[in-house]
Coordinates of C-alpha atoms and ligand atoms in Angstrom, one line a residue:
X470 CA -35.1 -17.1 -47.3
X471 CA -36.0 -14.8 -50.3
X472 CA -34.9 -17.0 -52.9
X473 CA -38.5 -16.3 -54.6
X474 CA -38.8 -13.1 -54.3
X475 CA -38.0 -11.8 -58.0
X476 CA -40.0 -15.2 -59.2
X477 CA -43.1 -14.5 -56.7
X478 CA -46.0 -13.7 -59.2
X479 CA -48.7 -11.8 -58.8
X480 CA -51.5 -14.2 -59.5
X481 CA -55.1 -14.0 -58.3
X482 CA -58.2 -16.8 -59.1
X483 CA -60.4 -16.1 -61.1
X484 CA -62.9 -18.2 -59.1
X485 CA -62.3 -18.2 -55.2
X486 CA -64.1 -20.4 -53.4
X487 CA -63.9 -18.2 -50.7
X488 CA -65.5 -15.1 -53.2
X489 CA -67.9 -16.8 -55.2
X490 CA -69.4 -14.7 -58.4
X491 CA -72.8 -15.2 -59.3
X492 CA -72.8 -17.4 -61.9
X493 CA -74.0 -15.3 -64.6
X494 CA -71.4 -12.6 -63.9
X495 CA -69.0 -11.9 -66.7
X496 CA -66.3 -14.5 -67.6
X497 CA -62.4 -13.1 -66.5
X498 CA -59.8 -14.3 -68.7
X499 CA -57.6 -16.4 -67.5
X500 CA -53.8 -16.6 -68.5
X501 CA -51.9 -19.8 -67.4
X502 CA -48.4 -20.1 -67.4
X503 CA -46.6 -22.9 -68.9
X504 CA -46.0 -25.7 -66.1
X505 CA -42.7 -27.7 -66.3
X506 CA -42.6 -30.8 -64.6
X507 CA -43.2 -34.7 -64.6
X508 CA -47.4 -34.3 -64.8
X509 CA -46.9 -31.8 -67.6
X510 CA -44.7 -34.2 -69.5
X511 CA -47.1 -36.8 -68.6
X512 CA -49.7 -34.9 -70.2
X513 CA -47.9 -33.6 -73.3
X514 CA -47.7 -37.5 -73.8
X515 CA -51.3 -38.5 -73.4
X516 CA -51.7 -35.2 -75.5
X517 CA -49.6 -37.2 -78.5
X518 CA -51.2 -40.3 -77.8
X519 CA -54.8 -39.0 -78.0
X520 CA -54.5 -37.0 -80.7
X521 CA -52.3 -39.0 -82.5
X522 CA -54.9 -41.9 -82.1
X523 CA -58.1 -39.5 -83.3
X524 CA -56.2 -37.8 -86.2
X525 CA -54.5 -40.7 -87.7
X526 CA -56.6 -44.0 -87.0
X527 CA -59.5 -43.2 -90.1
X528 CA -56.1 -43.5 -92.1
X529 CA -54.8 -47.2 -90.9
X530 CA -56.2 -50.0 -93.4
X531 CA -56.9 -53.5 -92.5
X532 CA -56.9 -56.0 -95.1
X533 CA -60.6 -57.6 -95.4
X534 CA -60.2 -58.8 -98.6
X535 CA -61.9 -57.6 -101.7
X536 CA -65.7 -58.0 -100.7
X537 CA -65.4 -55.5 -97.5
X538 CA -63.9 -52.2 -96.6
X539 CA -60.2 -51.8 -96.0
X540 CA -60.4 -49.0 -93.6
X541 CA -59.5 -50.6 -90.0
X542 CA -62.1 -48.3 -88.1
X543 CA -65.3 -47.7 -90.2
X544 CA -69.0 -46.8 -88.9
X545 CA -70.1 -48.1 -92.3
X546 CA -73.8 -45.9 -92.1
X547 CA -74.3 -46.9 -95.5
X548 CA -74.6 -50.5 -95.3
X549 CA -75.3 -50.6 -91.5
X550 CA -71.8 -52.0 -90.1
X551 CA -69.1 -51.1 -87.9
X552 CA -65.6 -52.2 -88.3
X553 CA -63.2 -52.7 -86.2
X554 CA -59.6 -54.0 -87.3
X555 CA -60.6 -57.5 -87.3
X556 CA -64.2 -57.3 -85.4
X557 CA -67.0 -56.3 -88.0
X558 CA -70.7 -55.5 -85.6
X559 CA -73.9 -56.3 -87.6
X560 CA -76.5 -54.0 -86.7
X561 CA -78.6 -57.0 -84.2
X562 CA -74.7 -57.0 -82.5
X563 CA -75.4 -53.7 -81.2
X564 CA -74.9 -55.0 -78.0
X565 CA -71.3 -54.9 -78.1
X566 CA -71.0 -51.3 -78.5
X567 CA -73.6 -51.4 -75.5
X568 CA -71.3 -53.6 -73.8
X569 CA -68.0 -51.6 -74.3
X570 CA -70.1 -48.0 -73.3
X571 CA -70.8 -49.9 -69.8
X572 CA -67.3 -50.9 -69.7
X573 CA -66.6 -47.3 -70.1
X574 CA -69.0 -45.8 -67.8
X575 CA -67.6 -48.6 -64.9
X576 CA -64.0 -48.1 -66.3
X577 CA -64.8 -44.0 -65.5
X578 CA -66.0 -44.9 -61.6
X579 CA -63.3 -46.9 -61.0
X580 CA -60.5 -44.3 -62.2
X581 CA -62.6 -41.9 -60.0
X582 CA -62.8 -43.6 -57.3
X583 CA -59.2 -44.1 -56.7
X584 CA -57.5 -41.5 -58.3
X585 CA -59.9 -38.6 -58.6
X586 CA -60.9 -36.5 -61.5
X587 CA -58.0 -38.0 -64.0
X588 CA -60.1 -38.4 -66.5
X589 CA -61.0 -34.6 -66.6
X590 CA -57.5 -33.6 -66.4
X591 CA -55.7 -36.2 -68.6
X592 CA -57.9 -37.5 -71.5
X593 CA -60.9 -35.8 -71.3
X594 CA -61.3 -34.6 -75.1
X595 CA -61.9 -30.7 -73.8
X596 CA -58.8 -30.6 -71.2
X597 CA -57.2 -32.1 -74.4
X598 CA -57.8 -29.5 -77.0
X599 CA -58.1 -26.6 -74.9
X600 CA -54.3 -27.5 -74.2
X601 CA -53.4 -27.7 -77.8
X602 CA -55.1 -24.7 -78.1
X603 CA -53.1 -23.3 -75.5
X604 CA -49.9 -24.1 -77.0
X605 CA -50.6 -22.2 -80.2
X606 CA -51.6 -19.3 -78.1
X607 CA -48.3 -19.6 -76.0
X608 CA -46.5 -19.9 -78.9
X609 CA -47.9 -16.5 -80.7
X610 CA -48.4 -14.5 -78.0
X611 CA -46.1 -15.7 -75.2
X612 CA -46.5 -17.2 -71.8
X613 CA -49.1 -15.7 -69.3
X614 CA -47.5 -12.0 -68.5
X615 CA -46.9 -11.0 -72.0
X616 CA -50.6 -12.7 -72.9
X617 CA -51.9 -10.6 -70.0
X618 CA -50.0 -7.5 -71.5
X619 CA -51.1 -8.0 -74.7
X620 CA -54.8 -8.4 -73.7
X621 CA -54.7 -5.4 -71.3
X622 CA -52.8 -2.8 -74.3
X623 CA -54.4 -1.0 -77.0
X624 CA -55.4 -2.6 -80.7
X625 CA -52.2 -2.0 -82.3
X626 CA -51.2 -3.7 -86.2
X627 CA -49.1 -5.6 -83.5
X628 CA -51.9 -7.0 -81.5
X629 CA -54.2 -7.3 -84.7
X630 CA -51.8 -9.8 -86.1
X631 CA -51.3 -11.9 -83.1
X632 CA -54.7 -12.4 -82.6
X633 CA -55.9 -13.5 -86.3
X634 CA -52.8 -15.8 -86.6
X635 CA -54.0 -17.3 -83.3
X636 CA -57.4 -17.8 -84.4
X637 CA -57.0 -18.8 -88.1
X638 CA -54.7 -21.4 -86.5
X639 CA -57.5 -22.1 -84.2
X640 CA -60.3 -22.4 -86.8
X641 CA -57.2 -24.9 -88.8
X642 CA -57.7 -27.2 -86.0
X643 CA -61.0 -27.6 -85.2
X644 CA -61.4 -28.3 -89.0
X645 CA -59.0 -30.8 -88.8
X646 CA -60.6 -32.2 -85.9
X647 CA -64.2 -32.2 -87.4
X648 CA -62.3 -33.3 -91.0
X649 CA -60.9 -36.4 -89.1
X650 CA -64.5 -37.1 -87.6
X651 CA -65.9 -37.7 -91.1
X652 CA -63.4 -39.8 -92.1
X653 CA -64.4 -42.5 -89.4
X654 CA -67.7 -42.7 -91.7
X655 CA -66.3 -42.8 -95.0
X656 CA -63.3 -44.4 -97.1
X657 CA -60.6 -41.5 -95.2
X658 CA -58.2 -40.9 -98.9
X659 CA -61.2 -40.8 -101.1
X660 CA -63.7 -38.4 -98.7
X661 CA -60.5 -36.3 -98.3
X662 CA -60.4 -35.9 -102.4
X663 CA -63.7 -35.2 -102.4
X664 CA -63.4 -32.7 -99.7
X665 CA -60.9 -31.2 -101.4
X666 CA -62.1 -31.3 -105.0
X667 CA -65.8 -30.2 -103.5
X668 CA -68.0 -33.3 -104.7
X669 CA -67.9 -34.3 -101.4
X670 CA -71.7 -34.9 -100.5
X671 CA -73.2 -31.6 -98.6
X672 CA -73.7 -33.4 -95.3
X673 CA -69.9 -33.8 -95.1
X674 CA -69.2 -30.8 -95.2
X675 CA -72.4 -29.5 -93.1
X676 CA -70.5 -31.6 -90.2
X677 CA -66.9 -30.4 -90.5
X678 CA -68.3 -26.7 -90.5
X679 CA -70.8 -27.9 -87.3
X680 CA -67.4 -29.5 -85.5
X681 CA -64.9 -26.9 -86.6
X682 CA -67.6 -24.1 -85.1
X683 CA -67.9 -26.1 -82.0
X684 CA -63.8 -27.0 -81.5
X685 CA -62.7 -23.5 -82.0
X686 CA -65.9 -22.0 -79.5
X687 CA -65.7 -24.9 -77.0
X688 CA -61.3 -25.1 -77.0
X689 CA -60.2 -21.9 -78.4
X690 CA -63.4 -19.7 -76.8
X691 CA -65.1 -20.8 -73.9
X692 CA -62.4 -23.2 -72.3
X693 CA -62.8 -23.6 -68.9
X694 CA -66.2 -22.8 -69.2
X695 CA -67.1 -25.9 -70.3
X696 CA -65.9 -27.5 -67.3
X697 CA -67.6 -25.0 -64.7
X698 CA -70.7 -24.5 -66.3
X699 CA -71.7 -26.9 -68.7
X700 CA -70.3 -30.3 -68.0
X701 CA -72.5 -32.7 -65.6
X702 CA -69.3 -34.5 -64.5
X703 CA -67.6 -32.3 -61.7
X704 CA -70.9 -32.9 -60.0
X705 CA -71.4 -36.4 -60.4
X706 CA -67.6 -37.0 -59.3
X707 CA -68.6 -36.0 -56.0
X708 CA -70.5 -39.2 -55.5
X709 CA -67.5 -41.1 -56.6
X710 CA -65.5 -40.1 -54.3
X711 CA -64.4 -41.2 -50.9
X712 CA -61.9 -40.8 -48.2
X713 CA -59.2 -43.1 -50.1
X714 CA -59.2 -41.5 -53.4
X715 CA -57.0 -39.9 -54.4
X716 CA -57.4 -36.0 -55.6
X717 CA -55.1 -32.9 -55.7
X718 CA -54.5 -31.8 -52.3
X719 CA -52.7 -28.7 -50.9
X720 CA -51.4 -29.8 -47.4
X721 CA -52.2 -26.7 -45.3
X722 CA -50.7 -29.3 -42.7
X723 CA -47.2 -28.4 -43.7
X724 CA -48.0 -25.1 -45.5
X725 CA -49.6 -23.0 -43.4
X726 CA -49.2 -20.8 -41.8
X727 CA -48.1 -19.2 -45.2
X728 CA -45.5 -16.4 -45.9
X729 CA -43.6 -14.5 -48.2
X730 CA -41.1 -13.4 -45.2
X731 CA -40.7 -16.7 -43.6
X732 CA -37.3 -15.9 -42.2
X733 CA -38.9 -12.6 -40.5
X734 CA -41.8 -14.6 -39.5
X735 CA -39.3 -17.1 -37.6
X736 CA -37.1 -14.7 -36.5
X737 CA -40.6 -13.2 -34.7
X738 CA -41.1 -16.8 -33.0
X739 CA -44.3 -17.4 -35.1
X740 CA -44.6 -20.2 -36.9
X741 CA -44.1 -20.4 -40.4
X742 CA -45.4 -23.3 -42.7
X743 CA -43.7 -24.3 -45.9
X744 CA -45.9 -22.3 -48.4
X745 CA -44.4 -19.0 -49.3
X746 CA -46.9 -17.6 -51.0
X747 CA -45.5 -17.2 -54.3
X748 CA -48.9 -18.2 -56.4
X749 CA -47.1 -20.2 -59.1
X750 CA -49.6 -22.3 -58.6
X751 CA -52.2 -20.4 -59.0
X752 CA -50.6 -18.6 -62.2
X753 CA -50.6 -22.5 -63.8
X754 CA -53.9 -23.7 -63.1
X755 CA -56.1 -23.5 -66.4
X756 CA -59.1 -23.3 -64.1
X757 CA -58.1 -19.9 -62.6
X758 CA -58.5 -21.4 -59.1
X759 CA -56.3 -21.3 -55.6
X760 CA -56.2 -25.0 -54.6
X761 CA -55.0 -23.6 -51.2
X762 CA -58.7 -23.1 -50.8
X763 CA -59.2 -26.5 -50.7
X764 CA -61.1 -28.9 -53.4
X765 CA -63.4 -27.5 -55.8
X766 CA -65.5 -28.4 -58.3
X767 CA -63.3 -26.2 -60.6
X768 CA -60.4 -28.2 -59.9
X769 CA -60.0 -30.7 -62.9
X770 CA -56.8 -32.5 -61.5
X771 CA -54.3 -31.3 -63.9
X772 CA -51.6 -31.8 -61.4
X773 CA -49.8 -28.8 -62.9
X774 CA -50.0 -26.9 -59.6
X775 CA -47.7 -29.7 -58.2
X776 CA -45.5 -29.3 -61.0
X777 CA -45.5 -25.5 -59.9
X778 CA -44.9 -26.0 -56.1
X779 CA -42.5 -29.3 -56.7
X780 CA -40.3 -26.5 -59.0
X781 CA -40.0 -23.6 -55.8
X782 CA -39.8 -26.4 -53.3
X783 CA -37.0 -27.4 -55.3
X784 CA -35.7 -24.2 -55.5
X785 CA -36.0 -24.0 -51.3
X786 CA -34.3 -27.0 -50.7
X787 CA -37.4 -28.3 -49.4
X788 CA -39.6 -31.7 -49.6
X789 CA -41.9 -32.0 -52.6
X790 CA -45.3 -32.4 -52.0
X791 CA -47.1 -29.3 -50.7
X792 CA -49.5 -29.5 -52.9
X793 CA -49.9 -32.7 -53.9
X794 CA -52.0 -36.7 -54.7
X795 CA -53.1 -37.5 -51.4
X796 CA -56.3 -38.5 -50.1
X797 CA -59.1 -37.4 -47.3
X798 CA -58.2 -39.6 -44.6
X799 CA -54.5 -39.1 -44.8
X800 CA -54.7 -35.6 -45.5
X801 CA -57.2 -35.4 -42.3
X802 CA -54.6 -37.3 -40.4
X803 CA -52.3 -34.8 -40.6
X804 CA -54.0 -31.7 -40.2
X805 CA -55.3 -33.5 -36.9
X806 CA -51.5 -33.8 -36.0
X807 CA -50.9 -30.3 -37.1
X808 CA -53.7 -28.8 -35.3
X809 CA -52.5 -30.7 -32.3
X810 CA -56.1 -32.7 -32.2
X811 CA -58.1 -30.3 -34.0
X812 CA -57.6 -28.2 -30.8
X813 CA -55.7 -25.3 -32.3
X814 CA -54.5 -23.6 -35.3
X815 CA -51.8 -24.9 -38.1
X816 CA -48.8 -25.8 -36.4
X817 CA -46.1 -27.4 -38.8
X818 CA -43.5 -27.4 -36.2
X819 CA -45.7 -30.5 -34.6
X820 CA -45.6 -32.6 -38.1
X821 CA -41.8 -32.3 -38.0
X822 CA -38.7 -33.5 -35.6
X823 CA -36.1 -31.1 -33.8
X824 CA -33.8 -31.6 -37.0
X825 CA -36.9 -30.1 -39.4
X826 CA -37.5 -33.5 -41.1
X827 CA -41.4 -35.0 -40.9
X828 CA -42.6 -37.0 -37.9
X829 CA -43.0 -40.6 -38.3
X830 CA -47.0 -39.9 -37.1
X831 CA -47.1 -38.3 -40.8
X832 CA -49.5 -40.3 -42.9
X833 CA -48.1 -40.9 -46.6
X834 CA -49.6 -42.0 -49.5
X835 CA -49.1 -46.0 -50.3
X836 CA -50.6 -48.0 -53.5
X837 CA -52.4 -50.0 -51.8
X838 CA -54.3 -47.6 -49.7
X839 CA -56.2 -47.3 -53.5
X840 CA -57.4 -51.2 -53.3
X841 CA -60.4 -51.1 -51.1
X842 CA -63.7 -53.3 -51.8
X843 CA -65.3 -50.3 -53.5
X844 CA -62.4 -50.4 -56.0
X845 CA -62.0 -54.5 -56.6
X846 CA -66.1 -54.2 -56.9
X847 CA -65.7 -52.0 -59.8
X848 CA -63.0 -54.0 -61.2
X849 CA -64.6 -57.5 -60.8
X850 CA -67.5 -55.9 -62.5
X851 CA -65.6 -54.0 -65.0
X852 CA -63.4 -57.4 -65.8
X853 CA -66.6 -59.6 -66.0
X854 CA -68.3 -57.7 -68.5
X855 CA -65.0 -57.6 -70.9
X856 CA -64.3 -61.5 -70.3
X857 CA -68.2 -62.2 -71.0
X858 CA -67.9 -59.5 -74.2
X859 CA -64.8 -61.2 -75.4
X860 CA -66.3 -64.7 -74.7
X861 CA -69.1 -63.9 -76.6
X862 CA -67.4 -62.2 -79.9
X863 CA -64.9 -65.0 -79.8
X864 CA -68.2 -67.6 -80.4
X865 CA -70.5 -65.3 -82.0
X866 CA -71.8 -67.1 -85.5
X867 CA -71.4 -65.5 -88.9
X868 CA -74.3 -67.4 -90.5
X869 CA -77.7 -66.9 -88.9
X870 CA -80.8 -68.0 -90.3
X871 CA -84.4 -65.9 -89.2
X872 CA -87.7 -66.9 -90.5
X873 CA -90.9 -65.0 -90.3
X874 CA -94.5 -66.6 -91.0
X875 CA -96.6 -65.1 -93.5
X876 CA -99.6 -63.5 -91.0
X877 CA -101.9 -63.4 -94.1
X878 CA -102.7 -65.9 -94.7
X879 CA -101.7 -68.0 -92.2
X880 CA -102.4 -71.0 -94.7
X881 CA -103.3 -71.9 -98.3
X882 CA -105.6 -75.4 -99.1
X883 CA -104.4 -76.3 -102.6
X884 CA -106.9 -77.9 -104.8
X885 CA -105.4 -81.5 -104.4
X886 CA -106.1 -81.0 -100.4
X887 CA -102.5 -80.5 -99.5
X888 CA -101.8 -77.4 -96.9
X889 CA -99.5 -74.5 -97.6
X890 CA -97.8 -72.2 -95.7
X891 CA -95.1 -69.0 -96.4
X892 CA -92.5 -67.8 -95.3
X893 CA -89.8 -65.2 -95.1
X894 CA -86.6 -67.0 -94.9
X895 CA -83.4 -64.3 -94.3
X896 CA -79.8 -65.8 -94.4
X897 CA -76.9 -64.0 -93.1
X898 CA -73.9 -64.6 -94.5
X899 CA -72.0 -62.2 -91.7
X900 CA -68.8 -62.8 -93.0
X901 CA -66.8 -60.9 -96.3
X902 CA -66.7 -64.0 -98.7
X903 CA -69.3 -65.8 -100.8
X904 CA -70.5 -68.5 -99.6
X905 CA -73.1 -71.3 -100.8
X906 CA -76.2 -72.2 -98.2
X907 CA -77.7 -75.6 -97.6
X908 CA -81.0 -75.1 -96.8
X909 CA -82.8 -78.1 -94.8
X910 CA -86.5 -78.6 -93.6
X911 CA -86.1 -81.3 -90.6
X912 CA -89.3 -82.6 -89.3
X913 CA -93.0 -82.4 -90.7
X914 CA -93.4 -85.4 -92.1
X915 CA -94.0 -85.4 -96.1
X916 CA -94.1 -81.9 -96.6
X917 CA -91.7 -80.1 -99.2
X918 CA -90.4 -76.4 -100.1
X919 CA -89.7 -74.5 -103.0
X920 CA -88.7 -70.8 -103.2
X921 CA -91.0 -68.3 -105.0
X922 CA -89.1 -66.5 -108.3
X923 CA -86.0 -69.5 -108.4
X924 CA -86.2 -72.5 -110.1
X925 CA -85.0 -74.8 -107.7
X926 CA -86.8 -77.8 -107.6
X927 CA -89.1 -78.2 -105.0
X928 CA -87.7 -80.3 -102.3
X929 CA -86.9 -81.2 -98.6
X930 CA -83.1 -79.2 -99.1
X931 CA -81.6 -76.9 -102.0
X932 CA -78.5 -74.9 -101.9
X933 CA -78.1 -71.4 -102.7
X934 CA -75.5 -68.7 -103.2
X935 CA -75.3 -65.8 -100.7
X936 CA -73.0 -62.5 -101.5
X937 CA -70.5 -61.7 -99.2
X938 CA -71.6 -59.5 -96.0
X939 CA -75.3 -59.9 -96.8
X940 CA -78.5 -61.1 -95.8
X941 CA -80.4 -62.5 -98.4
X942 CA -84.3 -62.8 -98.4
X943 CA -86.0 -65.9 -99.7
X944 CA -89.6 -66.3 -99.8
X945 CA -90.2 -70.2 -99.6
X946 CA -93.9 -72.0 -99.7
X947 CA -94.0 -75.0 -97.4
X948 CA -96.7 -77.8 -98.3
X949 CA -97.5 -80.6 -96.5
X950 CA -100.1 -83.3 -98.0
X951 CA -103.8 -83.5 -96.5
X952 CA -102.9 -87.0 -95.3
X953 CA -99.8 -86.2 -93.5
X954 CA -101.0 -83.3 -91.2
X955 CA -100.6 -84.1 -87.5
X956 CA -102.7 -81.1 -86.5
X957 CA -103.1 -77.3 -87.1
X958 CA -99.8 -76.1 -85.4
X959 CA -96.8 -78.3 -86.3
X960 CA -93.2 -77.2 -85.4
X961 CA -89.9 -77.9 -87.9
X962 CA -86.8 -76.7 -88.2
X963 CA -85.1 -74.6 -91.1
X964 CA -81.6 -76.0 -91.1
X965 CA -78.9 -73.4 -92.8
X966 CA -75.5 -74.8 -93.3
X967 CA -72.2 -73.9 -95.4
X968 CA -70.5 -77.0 -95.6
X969 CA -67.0 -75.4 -96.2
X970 CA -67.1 -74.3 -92.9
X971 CA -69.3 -76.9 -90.9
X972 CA -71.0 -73.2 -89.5
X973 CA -74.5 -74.3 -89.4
X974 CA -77.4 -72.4 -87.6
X975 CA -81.5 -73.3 -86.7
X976 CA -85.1 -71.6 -86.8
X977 CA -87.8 -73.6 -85.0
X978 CA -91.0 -72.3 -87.2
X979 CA -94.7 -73.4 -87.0
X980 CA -96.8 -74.6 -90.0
X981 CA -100.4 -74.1 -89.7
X982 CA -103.6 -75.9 -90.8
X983 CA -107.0 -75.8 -90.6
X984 CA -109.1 -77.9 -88.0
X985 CA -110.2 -80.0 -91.3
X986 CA -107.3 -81.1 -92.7
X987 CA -106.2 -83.5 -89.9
Ligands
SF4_2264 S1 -56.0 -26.5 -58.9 FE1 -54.2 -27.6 -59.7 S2 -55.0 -29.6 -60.3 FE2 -56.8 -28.2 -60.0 S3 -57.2 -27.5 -62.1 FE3 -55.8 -26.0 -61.1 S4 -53.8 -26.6 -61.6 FE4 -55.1 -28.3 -62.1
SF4_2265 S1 -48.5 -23.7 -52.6 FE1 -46.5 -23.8 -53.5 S2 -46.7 -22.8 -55.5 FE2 -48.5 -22.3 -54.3 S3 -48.1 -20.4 -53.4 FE3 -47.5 -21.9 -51.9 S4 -45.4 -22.3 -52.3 FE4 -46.1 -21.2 -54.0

């Protein structure tokens, strides 16, 4: 069947992993064609979705009321906070963000583990943008054999134009993306005035020049670069991986032996596999790669060479699937089949029955070949740490008290006999309203407190006023009489409570005397 014959494209890789180039050799451009098919619509959609989400969440508000920031994702640097719709982390809750990068890093083994390098060729931020960049260059300069034409002819007005609307669109977006990086650290409408009105403060827009320079080098420039050469992750993956996961396979099983004159071929009595050689999907692949030489560390899972082969397979009449998801142990499975025990070459004829359909020996792909220990490890681990994170924010107190003893001196002897000590009292009021703290000493019998600079009377308890979202510093003198010592370390409690809300919160501190005062 010639079906292909005027669609049959003469595509090479750019990197062979049967030719490999020194690694310093010069870079080949690579031109990929626009894919069609239900991975490339799956990615336009995480495309939307992940850019939507970047661009537009600085500019969502979330109501905290008039003491706090109505932004609904804020790293307020400023004042040490981050905010998040209705979670706001104090700098001592670090531990959360800690909590939620492990999440991420266990989240990022177990998508590895069973479905191969998706993040790299769904979501990763790079794939992302060098995609969008990809569309703007498409849509100037055309798909892959005019882009090729263009590149190859001479610097005509023509050419000149093409290329600076492509990269003053280019330099548009990556200062848009490093415009919508600030405003996660700012109030987004009133940096953007700024911006715009240049009283923005110089670091602002230090960073958008920094971000735009490294979009537009590292999406519009460099590309797949990036994910050769200078990302750690294609070789980390490698440990991830296993015989059940999932990655995208071309099944030489079925394919091979290939040919663009299959029907000659048969007509010879050779056998003739499914592929015929057309290299659509070698013309898709971003990477510049032949996945019909197997995996590679290239290979960033796109998918859109199955999107390529599913379309001439269609166009054959023949199974989808050549290239396709499948893992190791399947994919060894049936090469062992096709290679009649590893004992000979490709034979496709002995993976399919007299009426050309495949052999019920042919291993397939099921869900639940993906749910292996390995896999409910990660996900018992992954789902523990989120419970215990969510456990822990959902009871997390918004009034803390911390004391710190003066070191020097560790105690005063008044002139009536009577011991003093100091101390540093901080109250957190964590949440974004005013409220008014009941302080309370419980224990050390007879002794009393009064805080330096405020005229509260001294006392065993005083209330005070704390501003909304802050931590307010108190330093408090604690004397006990001569008589009433029980030795030279005594232990009592600072009591902090806000009565409107029963919240209430304890420091155990020490009070110190001499040897002679007990
Ligand atoms: S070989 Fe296929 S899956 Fe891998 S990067 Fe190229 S197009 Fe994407
Ligand atoms: S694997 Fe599919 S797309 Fe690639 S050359 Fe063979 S038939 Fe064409």
């Amino acid at each position: 069947m010639h079906v292909l014959d005027k669609t049959q494209i003469e595509a090479v890789a750019v990197h062979s992993a049967k030719t490999r180039q020194p690694l310093y050799a010069p870079r080949k451009k690579i031109f990929p064609k626009r894919a069609s098919g239900s991975f490339r619509r799956f990615k336009w959609l995480v495309m939307a979705i992940t850019l939507g989400i970047y661009y537009l969440t600085p500019w969502l508000r979330w109501d905290r009321g008039p003491f706090a920031p109505d932004q609904a994702v804020l790293v307020d640097l400023a004042n040490r906070r981050f905010y998040f719709f209705f979670i706001e982390i104090w700098p001592q809750e670090f531990y959360y963000v800690a909590g939620l990068l492990v999440m991420a890093g266990v989240g990022l083994f177990l998508v590895t583990s069973t479905v191969g390098r998706a993040w790299c060729g769904y979501t990763c931020p790079q794939t992302v943008w060098v995609d969008l960049f990809l569309v703007v260059e498409r849509a100037i300069e055309g798909d892959r054999n005019a882009r090729m034409k263009l590149d190859a002819g001479p610097w005509t007005a023509r050419k000149l134009s093409l290329r600076v609307s492509k990269h003053a669109i280019w330099l548009v977006i990556g200062a848009a993306t490093g415009g919508a990086w600030i405003f996660y650290f700012a109030d987004a409408p009133t940096l953007a005035g700024e911006l715009l009105t240049g009283t923005a403060a110089p670091v602002a827009y230090i960073t958008v020049a920094v971000l735009t320079a490294t979009t537009y080098t590292l999406g519009g420039l460099m590309r797949e670069q990036v994910c050769t050469y200078m990302c750690p992750w294609p070789r980390i993956q490698a440990a991830m991986l296993d015989e059940s996961s999932l990655t995208v396979t071309y099944n030489d099983w079925r394919g091979e032996p290939r040919s663009r004159h299959a029907k000659t071929v048969q007509a010879a009595g050779q056998p003739v596999g499914d592929c015929v050689d057309c290299n659509a999907c070698v013309a898709v692949c971003p990477m510049g790669i032949d996945i019909r030489d197997g995996q590679q560390l290239e290979c960033i899972t796109c998918a859109l060479c199955i999107d390529a082969c599913d379309g001439v397979m269609d166009k054959l009449g023949r199974e989808r699937g050549l290239i396709s998801y499948a893992t190791l142990s399947d994919y060894n499975a049936n090469m062992m089949l096709a290679t009649a025990g590893g004992s000979g070459l490709v034979n496709p004829s002995l993976v399919r029955t007299a009426d050309g359909q495949f052999s019920d020996k042919v291993a397939h792909f099921h869900i639940r070949k993906i749910f292996r220990p390995r896999t409910y490890v990660y996900m018992g681990l992954w789902s523990l740490i989120g419970l215990g994170l969510l456990y822990s924010l959902l009871t997390r107190d918004r009034l803390e008290v911390n004391v710190l003893h003066d070191r020097n001196p560790q105690f005063v002897t008044l002139s009536d006999g009577s011991i003093r000590n100091g101390y540093t009292v901080k109250l957190l009021n964590m949440i974004p309203e005013p409220r008014t703290i009941v302080v309370t000493m419980q224990g050390l019998q007879g002794a009393e407190m009064s805080v330096v600079g405020d005229d509260i009377p001294a006392g065993r308890s005083f209330a005070i006023p704390v501003e909304p979202d802050r931590l307010k510093m108190l330093k408090v003198f604690v004397r006990q009489p001569a008589d009433q010592i029980r030795g030279t370390a005594q232990t009592f409690k600072f009591r902090v409570e806000d009565k409107a809300s029963f919240e209430a919160d304890e420091y155990t501190a020490t009070f110190n005397a001499p040897e002679t005062a007990k």
